[in-house]
Each structure stands twice: as C-alpha cells, then as structure tokens.
Amino acid sequence: MSAETAARGLETPGGLARPAPRISLFRTLRFRLILSVALVHVCLMGAFTWESVQEQSQSVREQLYNRGVSLSNLMVVASTNAVLAEDLAALAEVTERVHRQPDVRYGEIVDARGQVLASTEPRSIGRPVGAMVAASERFPLPGDDQLLDLREEVTVAGRRVGTVLLGLSTESLDAALRSTRNEGLLFILLALFIGSVAAWGLSLALTRHLHELTRAAGQISAGDFSVRVAPGARDESGVLARAFNAMAVSLERTARRARQEHEKRTEAERLACVGELSASIAHEIRNPLAAIINSVSLLDREDLEREDRGEVVDIINSETRRLQRTLNDFLDFARIREPQLAVVDLCPLVEEVARLVERDPQSQGRVRFRLRFLDGSCRAHIDADQMRQVLWNLMLNAVQAMSGGGEVTVRVECGDGRVQVSVVDAGCGMEEAFVGKVTKPFVTGRRSGTGLGLAIAQRVLMQHGSGLSIVSQPGVGTEVGFELGAVGAE
Ligand SMILES: Nc1ncnc2c1ncn2[C@@H]1O[C@H](COP(=O)(O)OP(=O)(O)OP(=O)(O)O)[C@@H](O)[C@H]1O
Ligand SMILES: [Mg+2]
C-alpha cells in the first residue's frame, strides 16, 4: 500500500465516493413542502371561501325576501281602496305592475271570501283561491322549492278585507349562488396553483443547497478535502454551508497532518526494516565468512599436516555452501513475485510435496506422512509453484522438528467457502515467545537453518490474502496451518 493510499485509507473510512442514494419522490423535501403548502391552502382558502359564499348567499336571500315583502306591502297599499270598491280594473293594474318586476312569478289579490279579484294569471280571476299559504315563507326553502310565497293581509280598521299573495322565483338567486360557489372554487384552485408554484420555487432554492452539500460530502468521503460549497444566502442554508466549509478545512488540515505522519512513520519503519535486515544478513554471513578467512590463512601455513589440510578444505567447502544457500534463500525471499493465480486442487499438490519430502535425505525414511483429505476436492485460486514452496517449507520444518522420527499429519479440509491446510507434527515444539517471531526473516532455532523458510511462506500467503497460524507446545508438537478461499465445485 503506498503512503498516499494508506493516508487516504486513514482519512476516508468509506473509501470511494458513493453516489447519493435515490430518494423516492414521496419522501423528497420538495414533495413534502408542496404537499403541506397545498394542504394549508386548501384548508384555509376552503374555509374562507365557504364562509364568504355562505355570507353572500345569506345576503342575496335577504335582499330577495326584503324585496318580496316591500312589493307585497306596496300591493296592499295600492289595492286597499280598490278591494273595498271592488274596482277590478284598478286591482288588475296593480297585479300587472307587480308582474313586470323581476323574479315575480305570480301576484294575486284575494277578497275576504277567498275569491281571486286580480291575478297575474288571468284564468284564476273570479275563482276561489287554491291552497293559500298560511304565512310568508322564509329562507331556506324546503327541498327543491324554487318559489318564495309571501302573504300579506289587506286590513281596514282592523278588519281583514282581502289578502295579497306574491310568489317570487328563486331561480336567478340560485344561479347567482351557483356562480358565487364556482368562483369560490376557482379561487381555491388558483390559490392552490399559485401556492404550489411558490412552494416549488422555495423548495428548489432550499434543496439546491442540500444537493450541493450532498455532492460535496460525497467528494469528501472519496478523499477530496479541497471541495468547498458556495455560502449562498445569509439564511440558515448559508450558515450550514459555512459550517460545512469550516469542517472541510479542518478535515483537510487533519488529513494533511495524518499523511505527513504516515509518511514519516513509513520512512522510519522502512529504514528500521532495512537496518534489521542488513544486520541479519551481516550476522548470517559473518560466521561462515570468518570460518573461511581463518581456514584460508591456515592453508597458507607450511607446517599444516596433509590430513588437517583436507579437513580445512572441507570446512571451506561447507561454509561456502552455507553462504551460498543463505544468499539464495535471501534472494528467494527478496524476490517473491506476484502470484500467477489459477484454480488448483490442493489435495494432489499436498500429496506431491509430501512424497518429495518423504524422499528427502533429511527425512531418511524415519518420518512418514499421513494425509487426511476430509473432502475429495479442495480447489482454490493459488499460484501452484509458490504454494508448493510453502508446503515444502512447512513439511520440512516438521521433519526437522522430529529428530526421533514418527508421523506427520497433513490435513486438507473444505467447508464454508474456505480451504484449511494444516501440518501437524509431534516434534520438539517451540516456546511461546519464539512462536511470535519465527515468521520474521533470519530467525532460526537450528544451527544449519537460515531462518527464511517461514518468512518466505508468510510472504507468499500474504500475497494470497492469507497468513500462517502456528500453535506449538515444547516437547509436544506443532501445528502450522493456513486458510484460503475455496472455489465452488462446477
Ligand atoms: N514444526 C516445527 N516444530 C518446531 N520448531 C519449528 C517448526 N517449524 C519451525 N520451527 C522453528 O522455527 C525456526 C524458523 O523456521 P524457518 O523455516 O523459518 O527457518 P529454518 O527452518 O531455521 O531455516 P530454513 O530457512 O532452512 O527453513 C526453525 O529454525 C525452528 O526452530
Ligand atoms: Mg525451515
């Protein structure tokens, strides 16, 4: 992981910027704002319009009623003398004049016996009047009655001499009320439309800032701390934008510091690692080199016996080979290449390596391998060559730990999408403190070991996304294993 990536990893727990989640239309702030404004408008304007329509219809009805009462009073005044004189012509003129008034459906003047003296309907004259209204009607009229019937008595000196009947049509009144109601409804719709448009505009202005902030927050979570949002208006959204910018500045500063710290630490760790490794290499080659130098200076001596000379040459040979092996192992460790992954069944691979180790001179037939494959096929994405080397190192260590010979068990188990490989021996085992460092380079407990076997295995496994797990007990034995992701059977 590069310093940059590592620092970014520290800064951005979320990693890559995720696109803002889609919100369903009904959950959007804009929709809710428009809906609430529309509801408020409908309720308020509805109540207001209903109230004014009621008021208006009341006043229109009142006007019609009052007009009717005035007209019937006028008829009474105009017809009193004519009724007494039974002047039918004068009475006819009165009803004629009344008939010309707007909304008048009928007008009749009836004498004390109930005989129609004059009427807007000529056929009724001279006939007895029909069912006479007992008293003047008032609004609201019952059912779909569209006629306001009024009655006024014609009295002279307290004596009823006749009755005036007047019928006013409410058709024009109903039409006026209908048009008032329609106008009210239109007004509500207009107010609703204007309110919704205003709410939409307001929500646009509000959510525009929110969208901008969401986008900026996404950029920050992707690691771009340089992003800023326009402060905009001097309202709450402006305050929020300024707070966001202040947070971004502070995050940028913290991230910069973290990156610098991380770079410093990485550099220090790198130098420490190089130093540790150089010291280990120097230590590893110092002893054989010293032995070689001493041996070469001994060879220079004239008085060296032929037999001793042969022994010294042997020492030089073995120490040179040891040096070469150390360097080769170290080069193997230093040059571990990227794994070439392929789907490989681990069981045949384990079997192949176990047979090879069994035949190795170090095993000398004293150590036997018992293979336990708990499932027929345990396939994983691995680099077969590198995995062969890992298995070889683990099995050879087990053989070397069992100086008295015996049996080493190698288990391959599959399950839950994992492949588990374990090498179990009943050898000398290791102290707990030693187990903690055996995967470091040049840590060895054997005189002839270079201490790179487990370090190489650990590096290879790390490149496969895994690692060694070691459980050991001195004098009892050791179990070394690792786990890989299994490839499902096709
Ligand atoms: N199965 C085991 N049982 C007991 N000790 C072990 C076992 N495996 C490893 N060790 C200890 O861990 C040390 C480190 O092992 P590692 O394989 O890294 O190096 P090495 O075997 O010493 O040298 P080489 O580089 O040749 O493998 C060993 O020297 C040994 O002391
Ligand atoms: Mg080893």
Short mmCIF file of C-alpha atoms and ligand atoms in Angstrom, two decimals:
data_model
loop_
_atom_site.label_atom_id
_atom_site.label_comp_id
_atom_site.label_asym_id
_atom_site.label_seq_id
_atom_site.Cartn_x
_atom_site.Cartn_y
_atom_site.Cartn_z
CA MET A 1 0.00 0.00 0.00
CA SER A 2 1.52 3.33 -0.99
CA ALA A 3 1.86 6.11 1.56
CA GLU A 4 -0.73 8.08 -0.36
CA THR A 5 -3.22 5.25 -0.37
CA ALA A 6 -2.52 4.43 3.23
CA ALA A 7 -3.06 8.03 4.26
CA ARG A 8 -6.22 8.16 2.22
CA GLY A 9 -7.34 4.96 3.85
CA LEU A 10 -6.93 6.69 7.21
CA GLU A 11 -8.81 9.72 6.04
CA THR A 12 -11.63 8.05 4.24
CA PRO A 13 -13.12 5.13 6.05
CA GLY A 14 -15.77 4.94 3.40
CA GLY A 15 -13.22 4.59 0.60
CA LEU A 16 -14.67 5.57 -2.74
CA ALA A 17 -17.38 8.19 -3.05
CA ARG A 18 -20.74 6.53 -3.12
CA PRO A 19 -23.41 8.11 -5.29
CA ALA A 20 -26.11 9.85 -3.26
CA PRO A 21 -28.88 7.33 -2.55
CA ARG A 22 -32.02 7.80 -4.61
CA ILE A 23 -34.97 9.08 -2.59
CA SER A 24 -38.46 8.17 -3.69
CA LEU A 25 -40.50 11.16 -4.89
CA PHE A 26 -42.92 11.00 -1.95
CA ARG A 27 -40.09 11.24 0.57
CA THR A 28 -38.41 14.25 -1.01
CA LEU A 29 -38.36 17.51 0.86
CA ARG A 30 -39.72 19.21 -2.24
CA PHE A 31 -42.78 16.96 -2.42
CA ARG A 32 -43.49 17.33 1.29
CA LEU A 33 -43.17 21.11 1.13
CA ILE A 34 -45.51 21.36 -1.85
CA LEU A 35 -47.97 18.96 -0.22
CA SER A 36 -48.05 20.86 3.06
CA VAL A 37 -48.44 24.23 1.33
CA ALA A 38 -51.21 22.76 -0.83
CA LEU A 39 -52.98 21.31 2.20
CA VAL A 40 -52.74 24.56 4.14
CA HIS A 41 -54.02 26.44 1.10
CA VAL A 42 -56.92 24.08 0.55
CA CYS A 43 -57.94 24.16 4.21
CA LEU A 44 -57.57 27.91 4.72
CA MET A 45 -58.93 29.01 1.37
CA GLY A 46 -61.70 26.41 1.54
CA ALA A 47 -62.83 27.65 4.95
CA PHE A 48 -62.54 31.26 3.87
CA THR A 49 -64.40 30.70 0.60
CA TRP A 50 -67.10 28.62 2.27
CA GLU A 51 -67.64 31.36 4.84
CA SER A 52 -67.88 34.12 2.23
CA VAL A 53 -70.17 32.06 -0.03
CA GLN A 54 -72.46 31.44 2.97
CA GLU A 55 -72.42 35.12 3.84
CA GLN A 56 -73.08 36.18 0.30
CA SER A 57 -75.95 33.74 -0.20
CA GLN A 58 -77.47 34.89 3.09
CA SER A 59 -77.35 38.50 1.96
CA VAL A 60 -78.73 37.68 -1.54
CA ARG A 61 -81.63 35.75 0.04
CA GLU A 62 -82.22 38.57 2.46
CA GLN A 63 -82.39 41.02 -0.43
CA LEU A 64 -84.89 38.84 -2.32
CA TYR A 65 -87.03 38.39 0.75
CA ASN A 66 -86.99 42.10 1.59
CA ARG A 67 -87.87 42.97 -2.00
CA GLY A 68 -90.75 40.50 -1.85
CA VAL A 69 -92.03 41.95 1.42
CA SER A 70 -91.79 45.54 0.03
CA LEU A 71 -93.62 44.51 -3.12
CA SER A 72 -96.42 42.77 -1.21
CA ASN A 73 -96.72 45.81 1.10
CA LEU A 74 -96.93 48.04 -1.95
CA MET A 75 -99.61 45.76 -3.37
CA VAL A 76 -101.54 46.04 -0.12
CA VAL A 77 -101.31 49.82 -0.11
CA ALA A 78 -102.16 50.08 -3.81
CA SER A 79 -105.08 47.70 -3.61
CA THR A 80 -106.80 48.56 -0.31
CA ASN A 81 -109.24 51.09 -1.78
CA ALA A 82 -109.77 49.05 -4.92
CA VAL A 83 -110.61 45.98 -2.83
CA LEU A 84 -113.16 47.99 -0.83
CA ALA A 85 -114.60 49.39 -4.02
CA GLU A 86 -114.24 46.08 -5.80
CA ASP A 87 -112.54 48.01 -8.60
CA LEU A 88 -111.27 45.03 -10.58
CA ALA A 89 -109.62 47.19 -13.25
CA ALA A 90 -107.50 49.00 -10.66
CA LEU A 91 -106.61 45.72 -9.00
CA ALA A 92 -105.65 44.24 -12.38
CA GLU A 93 -103.37 47.20 -12.99
CA VAL A 94 -101.73 46.60 -9.60
CA THR A 95 -101.03 42.93 -10.40
CA GLU A 96 -99.91 43.90 -13.90
CA ARG A 97 -97.40 46.36 -12.49
CA VAL A 98 -96.17 43.81 -9.95
CA HIS A 99 -95.78 41.18 -12.67
CA ARG A 100 -93.36 43.42 -14.51
CA GLN A 101 -90.97 43.35 -11.56
CA PRO A 102 -88.03 40.98 -11.84
CA ASP A 103 -88.36 37.49 -10.25
CA VAL A 104 -92.12 37.84 -9.74
CA ARG A 105 -93.73 34.54 -10.72
CA TYR A 106 -97.26 35.37 -9.63
CA GLY A 107 -99.27 38.01 -7.76
CA GLU A 108 -102.87 37.71 -6.63
CA ILE A 109 -105.34 39.85 -4.75
CA VAL A 110 -107.98 37.86 -2.97
CA ASP A 111 -111.14 39.21 -1.24
CA ALA A 112 -112.23 38.27 2.30
CA ARG A 113 -114.24 35.29 0.97
CA GLY A 114 -111.23 33.82 -0.79
CA GLN A 115 -112.31 34.83 -4.29
CA VAL A 116 -109.47 35.91 -6.63
CA LEU A 117 -110.13 39.54 -7.58
CA ALA A 118 -106.99 40.10 -9.64
CA SER A 119 -104.15 37.85 -10.67
CA THR A 120 -101.13 37.73 -12.94
CA GLU A 121 -102.76 34.52 -14.20
CA PRO A 122 -106.00 35.70 -15.91
CA ARG A 123 -107.64 32.22 -15.69
CA SER A 124 -107.68 32.38 -11.90
CA ILE A 125 -109.73 35.59 -11.71
CA GLY A 126 -113.18 35.02 -10.24
CA ARG A 127 -112.29 31.57 -8.98
CA PRO A 128 -111.72 30.66 -5.37
CA VAL A 129 -108.12 30.84 -4.46
CA GLY A 130 -106.25 27.49 -4.17
CA ALA A 131 -104.49 26.34 -1.04
CA MET A 132 -103.45 29.61 0.45
CA VAL A 133 -100.10 29.92 2.23
CA ALA A 134 -100.72 30.30 5.94
CA ALA A 135 -97.86 32.76 6.40
CA SER A 136 -94.99 34.23 4.37
CA GLU A 137 -92.19 31.72 3.75
CA ARG A 138 -88.60 32.32 4.87
CA PHE A 139 -85.29 31.04 3.64
CA PRO A 140 -84.10 28.33 3.44
CA LEU A 141 -86.96 26.94 1.39
CA PRO A 142 -87.75 23.25 1.84
CA GLY A 143 -86.47 20.65 -0.70
CA ASP A 144 -86.25 21.84 -4.27
CA ASP A 145 -88.89 24.55 -3.83
CA GLN A 146 -87.90 27.41 -6.11
CA LEU A 147 -90.73 29.74 -5.19
CA LEU A 148 -90.82 32.14 -2.27
CA ASP A 149 -94.52 32.51 -1.33
CA LEU A 150 -95.47 35.68 0.53
CA ARG A 151 -98.79 36.63 2.02
CA GLU A 152 -99.98 40.00 3.28
CA GLU A 153 -103.40 40.80 4.58
CA VAL A 154 -105.34 43.87 3.45
CA THR A 155 -106.94 45.29 6.58
CA VAL A 156 -109.16 48.27 7.12
CA ALA A 157 -109.84 49.39 10.70
CA GLY A 158 -108.53 46.08 11.96
CA ARG A 159 -110.80 44.08 9.68
CA ARG A 160 -109.36 41.78 7.03
CA VAL A 161 -110.91 42.77 3.70
CA GLY A 162 -108.58 40.84 1.47
CA THR A 163 -105.21 39.14 1.04
CA VAL A 164 -102.29 39.79 -1.24
CA LEU A 165 -100.33 36.75 -2.42
CA LEU A 166 -96.98 37.11 -4.09
CA GLY A 167 -94.67 34.41 -5.46
CA LEU A 168 -91.03 35.21 -6.19
CA SER A 169 -88.90 32.85 -8.25
CA THR A 170 -85.54 31.91 -6.64
CA GLU A 171 -84.06 30.80 -9.99
CA SER A 172 -81.93 33.88 -10.51
CA LEU A 173 -80.95 33.76 -6.85
CA ASP A 174 -79.85 30.11 -7.19
CA ALA A 175 -77.95 30.95 -10.38
CA ALA A 176 -76.18 33.79 -8.57
CA LEU A 177 -75.31 31.47 -5.68
CA ARG A 178 -74.07 28.80 -8.07
CA SER A 179 -71.83 31.27 -9.82
CA THR A 180 -70.54 32.54 -6.44
CA ARG A 181 -69.72 28.96 -5.43
CA ASN A 182 -67.98 28.32 -8.75
CA GLU A 183 -66.00 31.50 -8.41
CA GLY A 184 -65.00 30.39 -4.90
CA LEU A 185 -63.86 27.03 -6.20
CA LEU A 186 -61.93 28.70 -8.98
CA PHE A 187 -60.36 30.96 -6.42
CA ILE A 188 -59.30 27.95 -4.31
CA LEU A 189 -57.78 26.25 -7.36
CA LEU A 190 -55.97 29.41 -8.37
CA ALA A 191 -54.65 29.89 -4.83
CA LEU A 192 -53.62 26.23 -4.78
CA PHE A 193 -51.76 26.58 -8.06
CA ILE A 194 -50.01 29.80 -7.03
CA GLY A 195 -49.18 28.33 -3.59
CA SER A 196 -47.77 25.15 -5.13
CA VAL A 197 -45.66 27.09 -7.61
CA ALA A 198 -44.36 29.26 -4.77
CA ALA A 199 -43.63 26.16 -2.64
CA TRP A 200 -41.88 24.52 -5.59
CA GLY A 201 -39.72 27.62 -6.09
CA LEU A 202 -38.92 27.73 -2.37
CA SER A 203 -38.10 24.04 -2.26
CA LEU A 204 -35.85 24.46 -5.31
CA ALA A 205 -33.90 27.17 -3.54
CA LEU A 206 -33.68 25.06 -0.37
CA THR A 207 -32.82 21.71 -1.91
CA ARG A 208 -30.34 23.24 -4.34
CA HIS A 209 -28.11 23.90 -1.34
CA LEU A 210 -28.78 20.47 0.09
CA HIS A 211 -27.86 18.81 -3.22
CA GLU A 212 -24.70 20.85 -3.39
CA LEU A 213 -23.82 19.81 0.17
CA THR A 214 -24.58 16.13 -0.58
CA ARG A 215 -22.31 16.26 -3.62
CA ALA A 216 -19.55 17.93 -1.62
CA ALA A 217 -19.92 15.41 1.25
CA GLY A 218 -19.57 12.61 -1.34
CA GLN A 219 -16.33 14.18 -2.62
CA ILE A 220 -15.03 14.44 0.95
CA SER A 221 -15.81 10.80 1.64
CA ALA A 222 -13.86 9.99 -1.56
CA GLY A 223 -10.87 11.76 -0.06
CA ASP A 224 -11.08 15.10 -1.85
CA PHE A 225 -10.88 17.55 1.04
CA SER A 226 -10.34 20.57 -1.20
CA VAL A 227 -14.05 20.75 -2.03
CA ARG A 228 -15.97 23.83 -0.83
CA VAL A 229 -19.57 24.96 -1.27
CA ALA A 230 -20.78 28.46 -2.13
CA PRO A 231 -22.01 30.15 1.08
CA GLY A 232 -25.06 31.48 -0.82
CA ALA A 233 -27.68 33.50 1.01
CA ARG A 234 -27.41 34.85 4.56
CA ASP A 235 -30.00 32.41 5.82
CA GLU A 236 -29.74 29.04 7.60
CA SER A 237 -28.52 27.32 4.42
CA GLY A 238 -25.69 29.87 4.23
CA VAL A 239 -24.80 29.16 7.87
CA LEU A 240 -24.82 25.42 7.11
CA ALA A 241 -22.62 25.95 4.03
CA ARG A 242 -20.11 27.98 6.05
CA ALA A 243 -20.07 25.31 8.80
CA PHE A 244 -19.51 22.66 6.12
CA ASN A 245 -16.61 24.62 4.63
CA ALA A 246 -15.06 25.06 8.09
CA MET A 247 -15.36 21.29 8.64
CA ALA A 248 -13.76 20.61 5.22
CA VAL A 249 -10.85 22.96 6.05
CA SER A 250 -10.32 21.23 9.39
CA LEU A 251 -10.54 17.78 7.77
CA GLU A 252 -8.07 18.82 5.09
CA ARG A 253 -5.64 20.04 7.74
CA THR A 254 -6.02 16.83 9.79
CA ALA A 255 -5.65 14.66 6.69
CA ARG A 256 -2.51 16.55 5.65
CA ARG A 257 -1.03 16.06 9.11
CA ALA A 258 -2.00 12.37 9.13
CA ARG A 259 -0.43 11.92 5.68
CA GLN A 260 2.78 13.59 6.81
CA GLU A 261 2.83 11.49 10.00
CA HIS A 262 2.19 8.36 8.00
CA GLU A 263 4.94 9.18 5.51
CA LYS A 264 7.36 9.85 8.34
CA ARG A 265 6.40 6.63 10.09
CA THR A 266 6.61 4.59 6.89
CA GLU A 267 10.02 6.00 6.12
CA ALA A 268 11.21 5.29 9.67
CA GLU A 269 9.80 1.76 9.51
CA ARG A 270 11.42 1.22 6.11
CA LEU A 271 14.79 2.38 7.43
CA ALA A 272 14.40 0.24 10.57
CA CYS A 273 13.49 -2.74 8.41
CA VAL A 274 16.45 -2.21 6.10
CA GLY A 275 18.70 -1.85 9.14
CA GLU A 276 17.31 -5.00 10.78
CA LEU A 277 17.59 -7.00 7.58
CA SER A 278 21.12 -5.75 6.86
CA ALA A 279 22.16 -6.66 10.42
CA SER A 280 20.61 -10.11 9.98
CA ILE A 281 22.36 -10.68 6.65
CA ALA A 282 25.66 -9.41 8.04
CA HIS A 283 25.23 -11.72 11.02
CA GLU A 284 24.38 -14.67 8.80
CA ILE A 285 27.38 -14.24 6.54
CA ARG A 286 29.85 -13.08 9.20
CA ASN A 287 30.30 -16.51 10.82
CA PRO A 288 30.84 -18.58 7.65
CA LEU A 289 33.00 -15.78 6.24
CA ALA A 290 35.15 -15.73 9.38
CA ALA A 291 35.46 -19.51 9.18
CA ILE A 292 36.52 -19.27 5.53
CA ILE A 293 39.07 -16.49 6.25
CA ASN A 294 40.58 -18.49 9.13
CA SER A 295 40.66 -21.64 7.04
CA VAL A 296 42.34 -19.85 4.11
CA SER A 297 45.04 -18.42 6.45
CA LEU A 298 45.57 -21.93 7.86
CA LEU A 299 46.09 -23.28 4.35
CA ASP A 300 48.94 -20.79 3.97
CA ARG A 301 50.90 -22.48 6.74
CA GLU A 302 53.75 -24.75 5.59
CA ASP A 303 53.61 -26.92 8.69
CA LEU A 304 49.98 -27.99 8.14
CA GLU A 305 49.61 -31.75 8.02
CA ARG A 306 48.08 -33.22 4.87
CA GLU A 307 45.21 -34.64 6.93
CA ASP A 308 44.47 -31.30 8.61
CA ARG A 309 44.70 -29.56 5.25
CA GLY A 310 41.91 -31.85 3.94
CA GLU A 311 39.78 -31.02 6.97
CA VAL A 312 40.31 -27.28 6.45
CA VAL A 313 39.31 -27.61 2.78
CA ASP A 314 36.14 -29.42 3.88
CA ILE A 315 35.35 -26.55 6.25
CA ILE A 316 35.87 -24.03 3.46
CA ASN A 317 33.59 -26.06 1.17
CA SER A 318 30.79 -26.43 3.72
CA GLU A 319 30.93 -22.80 4.84
CA THR A 320 30.96 -21.61 1.23
CA ARG A 321 27.90 -23.77 0.50
CA ARG A 322 26.22 -22.38 3.62
CA LEU A 323 26.96 -18.85 2.42
CA GLN A 324 25.56 -19.67 -1.00
CA ARG A 325 22.41 -21.22 0.49
CA THR A 326 21.89 -18.20 2.74
CA LEU A 327 22.21 -15.84 -0.21
CA ASN A 328 19.96 -17.98 -2.43
CA ASP A 329 17.30 -18.21 0.27
CA PHE A 330 17.52 -14.50 0.87
CA LEU A 331 17.17 -13.80 -2.85
CA ASP A 332 14.11 -16.09 -2.87
CA PHE A 333 12.68 -14.09 -0.01
CA ALA A 334 13.52 -10.71 -1.51
CA ARG A 335 12.29 -11.53 -5.00
CA ILE A 336 8.95 -13.13 -4.30
CA ARG A 337 7.00 -12.37 -7.45
CA GLU A 338 3.32 -11.59 -7.79
CA PRO A 339 1.34 -14.87 -7.69
CA GLN A 340 0.02 -16.21 -11.02
CA LEU A 341 -3.36 -17.36 -9.79
CA ALA A 342 -5.14 -20.38 -11.21
CA VAL A 343 -7.78 -22.75 -9.86
CA VAL A 344 -5.80 -25.61 -8.32
CA ASP A 345 -6.91 -28.61 -6.26
CA LEU A 346 -4.81 -28.55 -3.10
CA CYS A 347 -5.09 -32.27 -2.30
CA PRO A 348 -2.92 -33.58 -5.18
CA LEU A 349 -0.48 -30.71 -4.56
CA VAL A 350 -0.13 -31.64 -0.86
CA GLU A 351 0.29 -35.29 -1.78
CA GLU A 352 3.02 -34.48 -4.35
CA VAL A 353 5.04 -32.36 -1.88
CA ALA A 354 4.62 -34.89 0.96
CA ARG A 355 6.06 -37.64 -1.27
CA LEU A 356 9.00 -35.40 -2.19
CA VAL A 357 9.75 -34.50 1.45
CA GLU A 358 9.49 -38.15 2.45
CA ARG A 359 12.23 -38.94 -0.07
CA ASP A 360 14.42 -36.01 1.09
CA PRO A 361 17.69 -37.14 2.76
CA GLN A 362 16.69 -35.19 5.90
CA SER A 363 13.68 -37.43 6.28
CA GLN A 364 15.77 -40.57 5.68
CA GLY A 365 12.72 -42.79 5.90
CA ARG A 366 12.28 -42.08 9.61
CA VAL A 367 9.32 -39.67 9.13
CA ARG A 368 6.10 -40.81 7.48
CA PHE A 369 3.34 -38.54 6.19
CA ARG A 370 -0.28 -39.32 6.93
CA LEU A 371 -2.54 -37.36 4.57
CA ARG A 372 -6.12 -36.64 5.63
CA PHE A 373 -8.23 -35.10 2.96
CA LEU A 374 -11.61 -34.58 4.57
CA ASP A 375 -13.18 -33.63 1.29
CA GLY A 376 -12.48 -35.03 -2.18
CA SER A 377 -11.72 -31.76 -3.94
CA CYS A 378 -10.50 -28.60 -2.27
CA ARG A 379 -9.93 -26.06 -5.02
CA ALA A 380 -8.59 -22.54 -4.54
CA HIS A 381 -7.18 -19.67 -6.57
CA ILE A 382 -3.45 -20.08 -6.00
CA ASP A 383 -0.04 -19.91 -7.62
CA ALA A 384 0.80 -23.63 -7.65
CA ASP A 385 4.61 -23.14 -7.69
CA GLN A 386 4.57 -20.71 -4.78
CA MET A 387 2.15 -22.93 -2.81
CA ARG A 388 4.45 -25.92 -3.44
CA GLN A 389 7.26 -23.94 -1.85
CA VAL A 390 5.08 -23.01 1.17
CA LEU A 391 4.07 -26.66 1.71
CA TRP A 392 7.68 -27.81 1.28
CA ASN A 393 8.92 -25.36 3.93
CA LEU A 394 6.20 -26.34 6.44
CA MET A 395 6.63 -30.10 5.91
CA LEU A 396 10.43 -29.91 6.00
CA ASN A 397 10.26 -27.95 9.27
CA ALA A 398 8.02 -30.68 10.71
CA VAL A 399 10.52 -33.35 9.60
CA GLN A 400 13.41 -31.37 11.09
CA ALA A 401 11.49 -30.98 14.38
CA MET A 402 11.01 -34.75 14.64
CA SER A 403 14.60 -35.82 15.11
CA GLY A 404 13.43 -39.14 16.57
CA GLY A 405 11.22 -39.88 13.54
CA GLY A 406 7.48 -40.52 13.60
CA GLU A 407 4.39 -39.44 11.79
CA VAL A 408 3.43 -36.04 10.43
CA THR A 409 -0.26 -35.46 9.68
CA VAL A 410 -1.24 -33.15 6.85
CA ARG A 411 -4.93 -32.20 6.81
CA VAL A 412 -6.84 -30.53 4.00
CA GLU A 413 -10.39 -29.54 4.96
CA CYS A 414 -13.04 -27.73 2.99
CA GLY A 415 -16.17 -26.04 4.19
CA ASP A 416 -17.98 -22.69 4.41
CA GLY A 417 -16.17 -21.50 1.28
CA ARG A 418 -12.74 -21.99 2.90
CA VAL A 419 -9.89 -24.48 2.42
CA GLN A 420 -7.85 -25.14 5.55
CA VAL A 421 -4.40 -26.79 5.28
CA SER A 422 -2.58 -27.90 8.46
CA VAL A 423 0.72 -29.65 9.07
CA VAL A 424 0.78 -31.36 12.49
CA ASP A 425 3.88 -32.92 13.95
CA ALA A 426 4.79 -34.44 17.29
CA GLY A 427 8.26 -32.89 17.30
CA CYS A 428 10.24 -30.72 19.70
CA GLY A 429 7.76 -27.81 19.60
CA MET A 430 8.58 -24.18 20.36
CA GLU A 431 8.39 -21.76 23.26
CA GLU A 432 5.50 -19.29 23.02
CA ALA A 433 7.81 -16.25 22.77
CA PHE A 434 9.70 -17.89 19.91
CA VAL A 435 6.48 -18.70 18.01
CA GLY A 436 5.75 -14.96 17.88
CA LYS A 437 8.84 -14.19 15.83
CA VAL A 438 9.52 -17.29 13.69
CA THR A 439 7.91 -15.70 10.62
CA LYS A 440 10.48 -12.87 10.65
CA PRO A 441 13.47 -13.31 8.32
CA PHE A 442 16.65 -14.91 9.72
CA VAL A 443 15.01 -16.18 12.89
CA THR A 444 16.10 -19.74 13.32
CA GLY A 445 16.38 -22.26 16.07
CA ARG A 446 18.55 -24.65 14.08
CA ARG A 447 22.30 -24.44 13.62
CA SER A 448 22.14 -25.13 9.91
CA GLY A 449 18.94 -23.13 9.27
CA THR A 450 18.83 -19.75 7.57
CA GLY A 451 15.53 -18.77 9.22
CA LEU A 452 13.89 -17.83 5.94
CA GLY A 453 11.55 -20.80 5.38
CA LEU A 454 8.61 -19.49 7.40
CA ALA A 455 9.32 -15.86 6.37
CA ILE A 456 9.00 -16.88 2.70
CA ALA A 457 5.85 -18.93 3.43
CA GLN A 458 4.31 -15.99 5.28
CA ARG A 459 5.03 -13.54 2.44
CA VAL A 460 3.63 -15.89 -0.19
CA LEU A 461 0.49 -16.49 1.85
CA MET A 462 0.03 -12.77 2.44
CA GLN A 463 0.05 -12.30 -1.31
CA HIS A 464 -2.73 -14.89 -1.43
CA GLY A 465 -4.71 -12.92 1.15
CA SER A 466 -3.88 -15.37 3.92
CA GLY A 467 -1.26 -15.95 6.62
CA LEU A 468 0.30 -18.60 8.84
CA SER A 469 -1.24 -19.70 12.09
CA ILE A 470 1.12 -21.53 14.46
CA VAL A 471 0.19 -23.41 17.61
CA SER A 472 3.07 -25.11 19.40
CA GLN A 473 3.96 -26.63 22.71
CA PRO A 474 7.54 -27.52 23.65
CA GLY A 475 8.03 -31.25 23.83
CA VAL A 476 4.53 -31.96 22.47
CA GLY A 477 4.48 -30.78 18.88
CA THR A 478 3.45 -28.07 16.47
CA GLU A 479 0.55 -27.35 14.19
CA VAL A 480 1.19 -24.88 11.38
CA GLY A 481 -1.68 -24.04 9.04
CA PHE A 482 -3.25 -21.53 6.69
CA GLU A 483 -6.62 -20.86 5.15
CA LEU A 484 -7.60 -19.97 1.59
CA GLY A 485 -10.84 -19.04 -0.13
CA ALA A 486 -12.35 -22.13 -1.78
CA VAL A 487 -13.59 -22.22 -5.36
CA GLY A 488 -17.03 -23.85 -5.58
CA ALA A 489 -17.41 -27.14 -7.48
CA GLU A 490 -18.75 -26.61 -11.04
N1 LIG B 1 7.30 -27.62 13.09
C1 LIG B 1 8.20 -27.01 13.86
N2 LIG B 1 8.48 -27.52 15.08
C2 LIG B 1 9.38 -26.93 15.88
N3 LIG B 1 10.06 -25.82 15.55
C3 LIG B 1 9.84 -25.27 14.34
C4 LIG B 1 8.89 -25.83 13.44
N4 LIG B 1 8.82 -25.05 12.35
C5 LIG B 1 9.72 -24.06 12.55
N5 LIG B 1 10.32 -24.19 13.73
C6 LIG B 1 11.31 -23.30 14.31
O1 LIG B 1 11.27 -22.10 13.64
C7 LIG B 1 12.52 -21.74 13.10
C8 LIG B 1 12.34 -20.95 11.84
O2 LIG B 1 11.92 -21.81 10.83
P1 LIG B 1 12.24 -21.45 9.34
O3 LIG B 1 11.66 -22.48 8.48
O4 LIG B 1 11.81 -20.06 9.09
O5 LIG B 1 13.78 -21.42 9.28
P2 LIG B 1 14.74 -22.64 9.36
O6 LIG B 1 13.98 -23.87 9.22
O7 LIG B 1 15.52 -22.45 10.60
O8 LIG B 1 15.69 -22.37 8.13
P3 LIG B 1 15.32 -22.59 6.60
O9 LIG B 1 15.44 -21.22 6.04
O10 LIG B 1 16.29 -23.51 6.09
O11 LIG B 1 13.93 -23.09 6.55
C9 LIG B 1 13.17 -23.05 12.93
O12 LIG B 1 14.61 -22.89 12.98
C10 LIG B 1 12.67 -23.84 14.13
O13 LIG B 1 13.43 -23.56 15.26
MG MG B 2 12.69 -24.20 7.67
#
